[in-house]
XYZ file of N, CA and C in Angstrom:
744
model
N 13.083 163.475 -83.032
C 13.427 164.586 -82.156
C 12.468 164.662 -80.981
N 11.088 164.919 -80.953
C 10.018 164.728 -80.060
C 10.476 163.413 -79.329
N 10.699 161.908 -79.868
C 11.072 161.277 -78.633
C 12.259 161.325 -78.028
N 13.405 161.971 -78.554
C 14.101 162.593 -77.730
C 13.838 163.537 -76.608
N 13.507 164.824 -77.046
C 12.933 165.350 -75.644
C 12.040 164.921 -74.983
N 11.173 163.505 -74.900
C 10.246 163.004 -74.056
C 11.215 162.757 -73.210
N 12.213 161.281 -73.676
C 13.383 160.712 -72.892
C 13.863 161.055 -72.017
N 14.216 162.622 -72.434
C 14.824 163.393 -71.202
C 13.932 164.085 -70.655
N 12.926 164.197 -70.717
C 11.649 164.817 -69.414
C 11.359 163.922 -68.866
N 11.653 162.351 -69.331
C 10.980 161.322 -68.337
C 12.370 161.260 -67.334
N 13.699 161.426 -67.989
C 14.767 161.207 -67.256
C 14.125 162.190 -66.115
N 14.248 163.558 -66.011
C 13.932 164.545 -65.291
C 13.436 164.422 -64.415
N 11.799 163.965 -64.704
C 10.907 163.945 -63.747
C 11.139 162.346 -62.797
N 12.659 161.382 -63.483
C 12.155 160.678 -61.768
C 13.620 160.812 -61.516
N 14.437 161.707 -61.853
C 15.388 162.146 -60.914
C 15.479 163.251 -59.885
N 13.922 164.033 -59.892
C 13.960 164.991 -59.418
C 13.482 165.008 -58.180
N 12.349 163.623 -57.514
C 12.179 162.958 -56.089
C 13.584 162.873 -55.493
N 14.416 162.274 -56.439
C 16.218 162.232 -55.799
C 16.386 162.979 -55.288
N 16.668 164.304 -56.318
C 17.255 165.627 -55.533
C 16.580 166.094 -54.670
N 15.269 165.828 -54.177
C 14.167 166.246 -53.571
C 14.506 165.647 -51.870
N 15.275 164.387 -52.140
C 15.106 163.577 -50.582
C 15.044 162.442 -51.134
N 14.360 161.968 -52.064
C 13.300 160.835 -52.288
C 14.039 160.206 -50.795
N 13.810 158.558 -49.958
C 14.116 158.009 -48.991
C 14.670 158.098 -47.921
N 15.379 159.597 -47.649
C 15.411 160.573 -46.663
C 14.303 160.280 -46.111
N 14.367 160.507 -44.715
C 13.685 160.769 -43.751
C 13.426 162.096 -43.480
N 12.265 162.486 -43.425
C 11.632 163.866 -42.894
C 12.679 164.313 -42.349
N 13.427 165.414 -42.449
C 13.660 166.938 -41.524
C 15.460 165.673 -41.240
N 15.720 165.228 -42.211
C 16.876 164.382 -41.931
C 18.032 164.366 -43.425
N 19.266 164.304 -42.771
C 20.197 163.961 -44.535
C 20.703 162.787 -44.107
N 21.665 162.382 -45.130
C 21.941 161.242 -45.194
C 23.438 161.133 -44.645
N 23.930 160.557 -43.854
C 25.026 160.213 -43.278
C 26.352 160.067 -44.257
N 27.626 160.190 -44.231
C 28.897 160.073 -44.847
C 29.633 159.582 -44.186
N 30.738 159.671 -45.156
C 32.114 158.564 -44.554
C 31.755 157.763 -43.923
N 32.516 157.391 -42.384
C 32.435 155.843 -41.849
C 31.404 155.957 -40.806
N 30.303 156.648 -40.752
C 29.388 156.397 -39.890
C 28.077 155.674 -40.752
N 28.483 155.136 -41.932
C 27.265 154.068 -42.379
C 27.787 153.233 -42.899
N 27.580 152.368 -42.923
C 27.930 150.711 -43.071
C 29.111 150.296 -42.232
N 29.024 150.441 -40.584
C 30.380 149.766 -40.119
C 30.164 148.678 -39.770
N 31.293 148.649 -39.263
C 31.223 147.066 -38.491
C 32.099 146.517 -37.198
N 31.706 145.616 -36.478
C 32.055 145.645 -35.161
C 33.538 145.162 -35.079
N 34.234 146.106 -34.037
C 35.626 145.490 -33.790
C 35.697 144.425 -32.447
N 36.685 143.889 -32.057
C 37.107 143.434 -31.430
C 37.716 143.937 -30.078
N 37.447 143.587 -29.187
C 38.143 144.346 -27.895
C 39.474 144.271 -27.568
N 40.088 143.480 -28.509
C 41.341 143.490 -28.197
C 42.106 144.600 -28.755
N 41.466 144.369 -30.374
C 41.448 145.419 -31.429
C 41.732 146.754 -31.825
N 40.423 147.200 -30.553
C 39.985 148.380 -30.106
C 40.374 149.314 -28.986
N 41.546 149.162 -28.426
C 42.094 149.162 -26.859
C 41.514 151.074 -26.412
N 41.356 151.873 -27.489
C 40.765 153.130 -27.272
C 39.357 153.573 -27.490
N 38.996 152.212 -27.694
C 36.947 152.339 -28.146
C 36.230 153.198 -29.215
N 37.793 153.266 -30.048
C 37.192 154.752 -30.968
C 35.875 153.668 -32.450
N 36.630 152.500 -32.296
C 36.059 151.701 -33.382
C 34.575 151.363 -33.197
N 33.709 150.799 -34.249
C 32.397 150.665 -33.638
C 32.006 149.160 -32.903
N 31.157 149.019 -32.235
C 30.822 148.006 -31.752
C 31.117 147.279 -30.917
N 31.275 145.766 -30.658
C 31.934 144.869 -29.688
C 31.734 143.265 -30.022
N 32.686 143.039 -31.166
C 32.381 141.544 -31.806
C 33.408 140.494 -30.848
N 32.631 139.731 -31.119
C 32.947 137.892 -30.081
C 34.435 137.793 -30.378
N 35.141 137.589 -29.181
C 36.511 137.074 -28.616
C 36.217 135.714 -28.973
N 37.146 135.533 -29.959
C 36.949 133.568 -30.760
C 38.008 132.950 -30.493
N 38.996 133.209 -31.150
C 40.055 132.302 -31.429
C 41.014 132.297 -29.731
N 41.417 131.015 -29.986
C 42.047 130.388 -28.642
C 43.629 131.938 -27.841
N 43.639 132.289 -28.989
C 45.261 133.224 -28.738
C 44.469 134.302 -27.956
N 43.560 134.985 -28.888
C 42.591 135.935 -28.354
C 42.005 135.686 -26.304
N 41.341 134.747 -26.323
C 40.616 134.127 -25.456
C 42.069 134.236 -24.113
N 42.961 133.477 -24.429
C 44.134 133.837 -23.401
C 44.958 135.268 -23.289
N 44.545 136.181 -23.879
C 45.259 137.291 -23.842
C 44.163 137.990 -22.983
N 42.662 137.516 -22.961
C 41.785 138.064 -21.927
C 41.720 137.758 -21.244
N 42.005 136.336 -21.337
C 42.312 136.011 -19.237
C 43.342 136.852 -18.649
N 44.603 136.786 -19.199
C 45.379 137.606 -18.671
C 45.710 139.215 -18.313
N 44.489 139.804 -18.893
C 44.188 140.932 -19.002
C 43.394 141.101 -17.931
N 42.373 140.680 -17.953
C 41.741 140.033 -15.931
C 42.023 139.778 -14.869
N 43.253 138.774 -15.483
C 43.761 138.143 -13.774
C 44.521 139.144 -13.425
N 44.962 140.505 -14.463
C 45.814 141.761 -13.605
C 45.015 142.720 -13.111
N 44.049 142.450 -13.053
C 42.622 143.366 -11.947
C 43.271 143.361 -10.869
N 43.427 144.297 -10.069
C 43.332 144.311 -8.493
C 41.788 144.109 -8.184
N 41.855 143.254 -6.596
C 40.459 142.757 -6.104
C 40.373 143.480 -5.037
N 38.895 144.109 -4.703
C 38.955 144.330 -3.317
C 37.380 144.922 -3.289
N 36.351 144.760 -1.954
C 35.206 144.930 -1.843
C 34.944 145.922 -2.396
N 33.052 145.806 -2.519
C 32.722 147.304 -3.196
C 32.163 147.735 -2.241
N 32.643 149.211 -2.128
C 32.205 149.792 -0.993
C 30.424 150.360 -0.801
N 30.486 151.649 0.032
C 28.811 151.876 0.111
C 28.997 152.923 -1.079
N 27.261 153.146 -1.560
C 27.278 153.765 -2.254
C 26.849 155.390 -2.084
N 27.172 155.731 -0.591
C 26.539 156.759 -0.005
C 27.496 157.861 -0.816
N 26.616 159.214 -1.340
C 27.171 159.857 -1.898
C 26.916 159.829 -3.447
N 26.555 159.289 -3.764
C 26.754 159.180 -5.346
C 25.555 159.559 -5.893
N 26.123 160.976 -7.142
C 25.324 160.892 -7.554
C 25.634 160.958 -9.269
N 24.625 160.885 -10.597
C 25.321 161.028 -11.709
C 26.094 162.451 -12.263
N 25.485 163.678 -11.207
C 26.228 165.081 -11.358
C 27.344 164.528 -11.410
N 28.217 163.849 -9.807
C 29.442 164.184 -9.869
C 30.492 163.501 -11.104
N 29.835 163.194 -12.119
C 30.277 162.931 -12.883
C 29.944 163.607 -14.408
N 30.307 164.618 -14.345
C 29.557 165.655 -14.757
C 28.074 165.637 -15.454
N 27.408 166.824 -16.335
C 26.234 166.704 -16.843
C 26.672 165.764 -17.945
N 24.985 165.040 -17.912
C 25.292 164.329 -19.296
C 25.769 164.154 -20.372
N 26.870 163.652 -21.123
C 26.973 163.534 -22.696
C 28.128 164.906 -22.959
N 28.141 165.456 -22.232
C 29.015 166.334 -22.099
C 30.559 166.193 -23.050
N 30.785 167.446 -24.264
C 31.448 167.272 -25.182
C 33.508 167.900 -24.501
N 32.980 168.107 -23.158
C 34.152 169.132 -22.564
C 34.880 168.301 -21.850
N 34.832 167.055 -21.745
C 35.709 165.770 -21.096
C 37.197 166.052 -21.527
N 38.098 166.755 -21.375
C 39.182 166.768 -21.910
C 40.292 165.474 -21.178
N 40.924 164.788 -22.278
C 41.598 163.490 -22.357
C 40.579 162.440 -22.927
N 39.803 162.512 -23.216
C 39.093 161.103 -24.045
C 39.219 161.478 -25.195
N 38.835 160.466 -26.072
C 38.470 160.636 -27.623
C 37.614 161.223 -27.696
N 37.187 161.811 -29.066
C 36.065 162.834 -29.549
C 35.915 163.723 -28.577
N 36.649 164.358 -28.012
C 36.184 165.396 -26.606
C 36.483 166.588 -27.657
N 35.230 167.365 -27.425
C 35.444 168.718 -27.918
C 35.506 169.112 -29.824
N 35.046 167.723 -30.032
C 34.475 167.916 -31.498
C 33.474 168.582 -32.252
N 32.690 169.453 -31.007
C 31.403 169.969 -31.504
C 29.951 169.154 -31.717
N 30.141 167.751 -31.066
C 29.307 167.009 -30.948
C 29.393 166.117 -29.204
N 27.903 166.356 -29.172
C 28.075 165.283 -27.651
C 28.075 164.270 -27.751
N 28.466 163.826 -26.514
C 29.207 162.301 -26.601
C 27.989 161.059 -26.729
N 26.741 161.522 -26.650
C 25.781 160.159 -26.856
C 25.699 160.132 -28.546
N 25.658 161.547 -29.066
C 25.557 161.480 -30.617
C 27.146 161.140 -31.526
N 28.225 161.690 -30.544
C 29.596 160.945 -30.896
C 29.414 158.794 -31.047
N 28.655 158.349 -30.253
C 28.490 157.055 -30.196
C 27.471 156.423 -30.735
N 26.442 157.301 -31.282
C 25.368 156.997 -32.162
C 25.715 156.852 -33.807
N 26.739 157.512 -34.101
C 27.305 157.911 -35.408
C 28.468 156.823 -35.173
N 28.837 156.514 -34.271
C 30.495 155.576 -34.497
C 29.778 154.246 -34.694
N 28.871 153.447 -34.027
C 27.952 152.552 -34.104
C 27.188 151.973 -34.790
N 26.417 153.082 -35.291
C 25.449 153.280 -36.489
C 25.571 152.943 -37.696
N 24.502 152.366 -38.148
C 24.722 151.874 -39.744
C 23.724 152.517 -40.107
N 23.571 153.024 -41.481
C 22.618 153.758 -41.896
C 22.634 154.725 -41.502
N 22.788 155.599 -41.018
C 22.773 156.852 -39.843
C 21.604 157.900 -41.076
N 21.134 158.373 -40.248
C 20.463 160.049 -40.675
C 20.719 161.180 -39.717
N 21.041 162.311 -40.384
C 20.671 163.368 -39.514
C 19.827 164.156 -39.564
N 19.944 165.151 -38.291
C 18.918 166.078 -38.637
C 19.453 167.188 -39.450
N 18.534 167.867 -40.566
C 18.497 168.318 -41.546
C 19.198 169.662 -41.227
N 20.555 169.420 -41.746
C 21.371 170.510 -41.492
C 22.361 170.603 -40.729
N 22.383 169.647 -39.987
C 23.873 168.629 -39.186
C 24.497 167.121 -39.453
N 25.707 167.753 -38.853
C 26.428 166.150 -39.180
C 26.404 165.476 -37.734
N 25.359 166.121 -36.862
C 26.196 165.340 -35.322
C 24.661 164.770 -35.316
N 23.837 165.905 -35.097
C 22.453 165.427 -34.517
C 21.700 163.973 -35.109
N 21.697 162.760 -34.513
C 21.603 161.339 -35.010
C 20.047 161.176 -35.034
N 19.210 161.485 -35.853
C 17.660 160.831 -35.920
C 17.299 159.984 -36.584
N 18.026 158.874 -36.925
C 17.664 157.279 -37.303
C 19.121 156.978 -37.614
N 18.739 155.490 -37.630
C 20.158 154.772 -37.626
C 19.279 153.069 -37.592
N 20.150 152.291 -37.758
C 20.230 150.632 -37.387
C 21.439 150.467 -36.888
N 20.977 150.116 -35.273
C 21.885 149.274 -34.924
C 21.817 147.893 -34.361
N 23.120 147.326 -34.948
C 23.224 146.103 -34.306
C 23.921 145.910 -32.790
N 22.843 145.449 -31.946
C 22.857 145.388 -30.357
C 23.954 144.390 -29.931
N 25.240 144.870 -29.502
C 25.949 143.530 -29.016
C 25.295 142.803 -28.104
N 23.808 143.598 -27.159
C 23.906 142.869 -25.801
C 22.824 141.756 -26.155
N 22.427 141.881 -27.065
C 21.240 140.839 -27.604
C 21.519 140.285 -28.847
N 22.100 140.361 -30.009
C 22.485 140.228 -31.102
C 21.643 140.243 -32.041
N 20.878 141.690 -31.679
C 19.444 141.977 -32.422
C 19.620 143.105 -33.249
N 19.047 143.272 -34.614
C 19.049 144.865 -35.110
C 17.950 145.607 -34.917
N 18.410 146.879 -34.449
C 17.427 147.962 -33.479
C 17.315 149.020 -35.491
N 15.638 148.569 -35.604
C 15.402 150.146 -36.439
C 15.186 151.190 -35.564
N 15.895 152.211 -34.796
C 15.855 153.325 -34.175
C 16.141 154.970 -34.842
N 14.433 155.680 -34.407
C 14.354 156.273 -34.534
C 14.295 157.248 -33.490
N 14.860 158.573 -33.702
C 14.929 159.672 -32.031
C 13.683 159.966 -31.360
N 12.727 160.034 -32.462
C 11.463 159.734 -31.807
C 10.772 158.862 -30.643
N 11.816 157.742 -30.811
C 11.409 156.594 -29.710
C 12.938 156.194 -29.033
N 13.759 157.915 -28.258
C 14.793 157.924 -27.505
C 15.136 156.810 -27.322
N 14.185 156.546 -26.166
C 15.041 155.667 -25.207
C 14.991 153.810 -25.413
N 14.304 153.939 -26.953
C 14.945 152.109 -27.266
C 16.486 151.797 -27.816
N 16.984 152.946 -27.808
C 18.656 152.204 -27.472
C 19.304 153.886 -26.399
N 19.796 153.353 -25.142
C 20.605 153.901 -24.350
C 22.019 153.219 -25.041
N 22.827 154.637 -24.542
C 24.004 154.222 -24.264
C 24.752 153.856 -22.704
N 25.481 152.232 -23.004
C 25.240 152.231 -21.575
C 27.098 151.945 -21.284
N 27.068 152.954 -19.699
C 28.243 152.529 -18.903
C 28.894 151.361 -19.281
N 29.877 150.522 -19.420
C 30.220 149.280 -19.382
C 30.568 148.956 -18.295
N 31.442 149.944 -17.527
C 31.526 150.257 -15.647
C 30.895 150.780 -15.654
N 29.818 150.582 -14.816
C 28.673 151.677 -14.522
C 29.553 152.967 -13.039
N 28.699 153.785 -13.551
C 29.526 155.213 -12.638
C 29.426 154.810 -11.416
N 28.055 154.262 -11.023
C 27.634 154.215 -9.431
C 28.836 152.911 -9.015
N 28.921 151.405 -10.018
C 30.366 150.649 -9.498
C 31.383 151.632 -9.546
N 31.475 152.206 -9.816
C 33.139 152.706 -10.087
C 32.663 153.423 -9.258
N 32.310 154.399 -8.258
C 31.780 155.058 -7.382
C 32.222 154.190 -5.810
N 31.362 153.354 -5.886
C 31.922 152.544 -5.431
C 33.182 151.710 -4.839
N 33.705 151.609 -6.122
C 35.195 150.970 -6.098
C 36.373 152.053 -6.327
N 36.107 153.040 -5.580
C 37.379 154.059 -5.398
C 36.862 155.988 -6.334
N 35.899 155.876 -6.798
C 36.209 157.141 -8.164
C 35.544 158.094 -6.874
N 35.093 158.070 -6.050
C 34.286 158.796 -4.999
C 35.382 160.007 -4.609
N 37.002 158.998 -4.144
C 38.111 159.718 -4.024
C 38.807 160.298 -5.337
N 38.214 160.469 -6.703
C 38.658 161.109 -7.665
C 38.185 162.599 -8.198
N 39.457 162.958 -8.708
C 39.030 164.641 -9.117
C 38.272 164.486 -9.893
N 37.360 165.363 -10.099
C 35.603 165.558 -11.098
C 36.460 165.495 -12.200
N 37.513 165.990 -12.486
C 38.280 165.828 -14.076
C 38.250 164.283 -14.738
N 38.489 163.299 -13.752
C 38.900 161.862 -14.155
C 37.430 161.242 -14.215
N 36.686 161.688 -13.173
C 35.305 161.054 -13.261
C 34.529 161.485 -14.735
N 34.408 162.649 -14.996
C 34.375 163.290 -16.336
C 34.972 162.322 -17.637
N 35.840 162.173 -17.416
C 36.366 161.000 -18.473
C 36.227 159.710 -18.239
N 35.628 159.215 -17.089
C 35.523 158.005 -17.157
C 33.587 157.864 -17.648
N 33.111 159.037 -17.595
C 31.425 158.887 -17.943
C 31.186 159.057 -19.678
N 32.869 160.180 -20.283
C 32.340 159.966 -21.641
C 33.621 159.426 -22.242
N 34.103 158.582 -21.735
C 34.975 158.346 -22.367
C 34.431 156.707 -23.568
N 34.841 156.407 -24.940
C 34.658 155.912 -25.680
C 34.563 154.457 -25.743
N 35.422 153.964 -24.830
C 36.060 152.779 -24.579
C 34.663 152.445 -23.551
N 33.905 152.886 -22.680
C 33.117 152.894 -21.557
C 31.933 152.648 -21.977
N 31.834 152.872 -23.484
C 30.088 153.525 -23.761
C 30.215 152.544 -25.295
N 28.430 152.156 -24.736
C 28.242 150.994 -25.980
C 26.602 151.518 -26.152
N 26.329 151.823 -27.635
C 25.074 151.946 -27.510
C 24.317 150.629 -28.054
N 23.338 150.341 -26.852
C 22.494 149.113 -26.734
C 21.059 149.010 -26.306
N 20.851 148.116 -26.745
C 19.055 147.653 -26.682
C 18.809 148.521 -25.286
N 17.701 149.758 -25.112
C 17.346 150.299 -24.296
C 16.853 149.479 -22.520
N 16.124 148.974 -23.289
C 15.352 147.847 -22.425
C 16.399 146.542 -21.417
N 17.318 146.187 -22.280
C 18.278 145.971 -21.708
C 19.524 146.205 -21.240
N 19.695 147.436 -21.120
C 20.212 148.222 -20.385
C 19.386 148.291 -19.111
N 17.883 148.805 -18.594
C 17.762 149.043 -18.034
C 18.083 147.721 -16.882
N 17.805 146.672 -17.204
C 17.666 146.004 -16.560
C 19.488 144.931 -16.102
N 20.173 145.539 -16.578
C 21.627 145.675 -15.978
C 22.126 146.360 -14.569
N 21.403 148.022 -14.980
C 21.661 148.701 -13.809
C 22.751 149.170 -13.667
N 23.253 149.155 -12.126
C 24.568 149.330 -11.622
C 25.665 147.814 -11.484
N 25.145 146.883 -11.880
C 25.379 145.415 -11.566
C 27.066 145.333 -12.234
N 28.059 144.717 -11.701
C 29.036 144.147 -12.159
C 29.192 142.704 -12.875
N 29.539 142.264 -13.323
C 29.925 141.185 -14.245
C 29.458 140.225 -13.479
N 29.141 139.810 -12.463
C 28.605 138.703 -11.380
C 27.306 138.489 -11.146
N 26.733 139.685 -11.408
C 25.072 139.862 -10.975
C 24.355 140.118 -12.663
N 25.577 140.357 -13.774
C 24.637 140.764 -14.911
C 25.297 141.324 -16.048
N 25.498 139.380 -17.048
C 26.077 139.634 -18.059
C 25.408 140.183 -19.669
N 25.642 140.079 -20.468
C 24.900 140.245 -21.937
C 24.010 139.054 -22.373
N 22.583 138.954 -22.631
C 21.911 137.567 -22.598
C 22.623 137.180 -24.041
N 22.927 137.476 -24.640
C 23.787 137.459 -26.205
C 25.143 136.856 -26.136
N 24.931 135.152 -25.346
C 26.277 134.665 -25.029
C 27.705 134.545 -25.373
N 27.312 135.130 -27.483
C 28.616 135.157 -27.896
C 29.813 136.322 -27.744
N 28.735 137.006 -26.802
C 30.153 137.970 -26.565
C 30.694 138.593 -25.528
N 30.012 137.310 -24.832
C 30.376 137.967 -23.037
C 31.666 137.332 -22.369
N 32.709 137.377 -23.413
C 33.968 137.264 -23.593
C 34.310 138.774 -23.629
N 33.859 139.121 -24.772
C 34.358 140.509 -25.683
C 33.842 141.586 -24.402
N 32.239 141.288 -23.384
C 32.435 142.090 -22.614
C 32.926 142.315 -21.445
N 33.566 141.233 -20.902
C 34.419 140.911 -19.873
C 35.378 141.613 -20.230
N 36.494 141.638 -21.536
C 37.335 142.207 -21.830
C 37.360 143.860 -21.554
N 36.096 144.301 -22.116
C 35.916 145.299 -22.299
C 35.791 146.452 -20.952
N 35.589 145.371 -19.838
C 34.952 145.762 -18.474
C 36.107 146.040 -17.878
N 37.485 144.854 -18.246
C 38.546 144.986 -17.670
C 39.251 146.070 -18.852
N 39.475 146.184 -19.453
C 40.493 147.348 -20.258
C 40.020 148.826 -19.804
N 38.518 148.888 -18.922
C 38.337 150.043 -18.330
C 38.996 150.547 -17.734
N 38.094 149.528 -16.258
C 39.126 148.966 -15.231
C 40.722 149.307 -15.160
N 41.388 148.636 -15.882
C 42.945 149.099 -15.948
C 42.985 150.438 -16.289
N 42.160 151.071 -17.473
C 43.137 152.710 -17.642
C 42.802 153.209 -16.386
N 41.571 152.896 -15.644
C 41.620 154.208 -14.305
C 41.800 153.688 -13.433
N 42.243 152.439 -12.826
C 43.387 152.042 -11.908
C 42.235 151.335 -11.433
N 40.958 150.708 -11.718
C 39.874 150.167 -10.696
C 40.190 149.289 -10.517
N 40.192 148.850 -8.797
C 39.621 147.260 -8.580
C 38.037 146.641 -9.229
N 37.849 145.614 -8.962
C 36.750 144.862 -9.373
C 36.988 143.773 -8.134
N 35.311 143.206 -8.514
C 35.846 142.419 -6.793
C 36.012 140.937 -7.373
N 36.219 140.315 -6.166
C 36.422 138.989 -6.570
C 35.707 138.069 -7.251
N 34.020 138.240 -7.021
C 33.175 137.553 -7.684
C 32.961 138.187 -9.360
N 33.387 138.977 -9.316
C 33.608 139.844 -10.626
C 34.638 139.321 -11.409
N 35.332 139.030 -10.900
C 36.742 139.028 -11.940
C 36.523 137.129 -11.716
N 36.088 136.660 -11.314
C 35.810 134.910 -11.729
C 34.842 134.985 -12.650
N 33.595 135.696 -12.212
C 32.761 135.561 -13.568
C 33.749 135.596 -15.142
N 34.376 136.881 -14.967
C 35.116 137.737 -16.417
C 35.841 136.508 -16.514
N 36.566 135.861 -16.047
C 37.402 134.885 -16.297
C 36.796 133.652 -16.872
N 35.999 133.210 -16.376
C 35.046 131.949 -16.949
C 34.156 132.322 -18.253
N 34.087 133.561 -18.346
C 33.698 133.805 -19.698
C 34.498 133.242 -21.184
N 35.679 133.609 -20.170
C 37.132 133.373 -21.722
C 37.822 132.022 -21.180
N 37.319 131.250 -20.520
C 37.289 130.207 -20.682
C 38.245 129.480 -19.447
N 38.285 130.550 -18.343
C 38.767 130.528 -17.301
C 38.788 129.839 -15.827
């Protein structure tokens, strides 16, 4: 009888670090459903960006359905960039984008893409939106980021059209409503290696692809399926790069 009730005080005492947190992260819970363990879709796949990630355009059928998805770009110069600023596209991360995905879920749109992305995810202690650790795997490098909120800005989420190109290439003449959806919209936004992001910029597909060669197919695609929902041109040296990616 005595080693019976030991048994179960030893059970006790190391299930009770469990209920406690045990491997929780400080002031964090543990993530559910499909925001831990995903995995990357395909851009063809994905035509509304709700899925996570951005995996390599392979097979030969694939590869020609992105050329042709390209060569229906309209071409035409990029203009000046006088005027632009990231206001007119509204405040940041902004959950009030009405017409995109996740608009108005009660979560903003950088933590909407931190959680769709994210493997492992944590939150902060007492929400399901607020994202304070995660692993992600970086399409633009094909690296896994241990990121913690503590150290923000080693993964941005970045434009795939950047606002200032699309600024550029016609959105200058668009109602703040469409620009609004083109800054949070799902399909647009990839969260990636901080550092390389920065060093992208405002650049189009000509001046500055993903150093992570296997998928600068998947982001060519991705640049053009923008492109098409909001009617953008891309210029000419743009849309040869995107094309020679997929084998063009």
């Amino acid at each position: 009888m005595r080693r019976t009730l030991r048994a179960a005080a030893l059970a006790l005492s190391l299930a009770a670090p469990l209920a406690a947190g045990c491997g929780v992260l400080d002031d964090a819970s543990p993530a559910h459903g499909p925001s831990s363990g995903t995995r990357a879709a395909g851009p063809l796949d994905n035509p509304d960006g709700t899925k996570p990630g951005l995996a390599p355009v392979t097979t030969d059928a694939d590869r020609a359905a992105a050329r042709r998805l390209v060569e229906a770009l309209p071409v035409k110069g990029r203009g000046p960039r006088t005027g632009y600023d990231r206001d007119e596209f509204g405040y940041a991360w902004m959950d009030t984008a009405d017409g995109v995905p996740l608009a108005r879920n009660g979560c903003d749109t950088r933590n909407d893409l931190l959680r769709r992305d994210g493997q492992d995810v944590r939150f902060r202690s007492g929400s399901d939106c607020v994202v304070v650790a995660m692993t992600l795997h970086d399409p633009y490098t094909g690296k896994d980021i241990a990121w913690k909120k503590a150290e923000a800005a080693d993964v941005q989420v970045d434009h795939v059209v950047p606002l200032s190109y699309s600024w550029q290439m016609g959105a200058s003449r668009w109602p703040e409503r469409t620009r609004e959806q083109l800054a949070n919209d799902p399909l647009n936004l990839l969260p990636v290696d901080g550092a390389t992001n920065g060093r992208k910029g405002d650049s189009g597909p000509a001046s500055w692809l993903p150093p992570h060669k296997a998928v600068r197919c998947a982001y060519a695609v991705r640049f053009a399926q923008v492109a098409k929902k909001y009617r953008l041109a891309v210029t000419a040296a743009d849309r040869r790069t995107m094309l020679a990616q997929c084998g063009g």
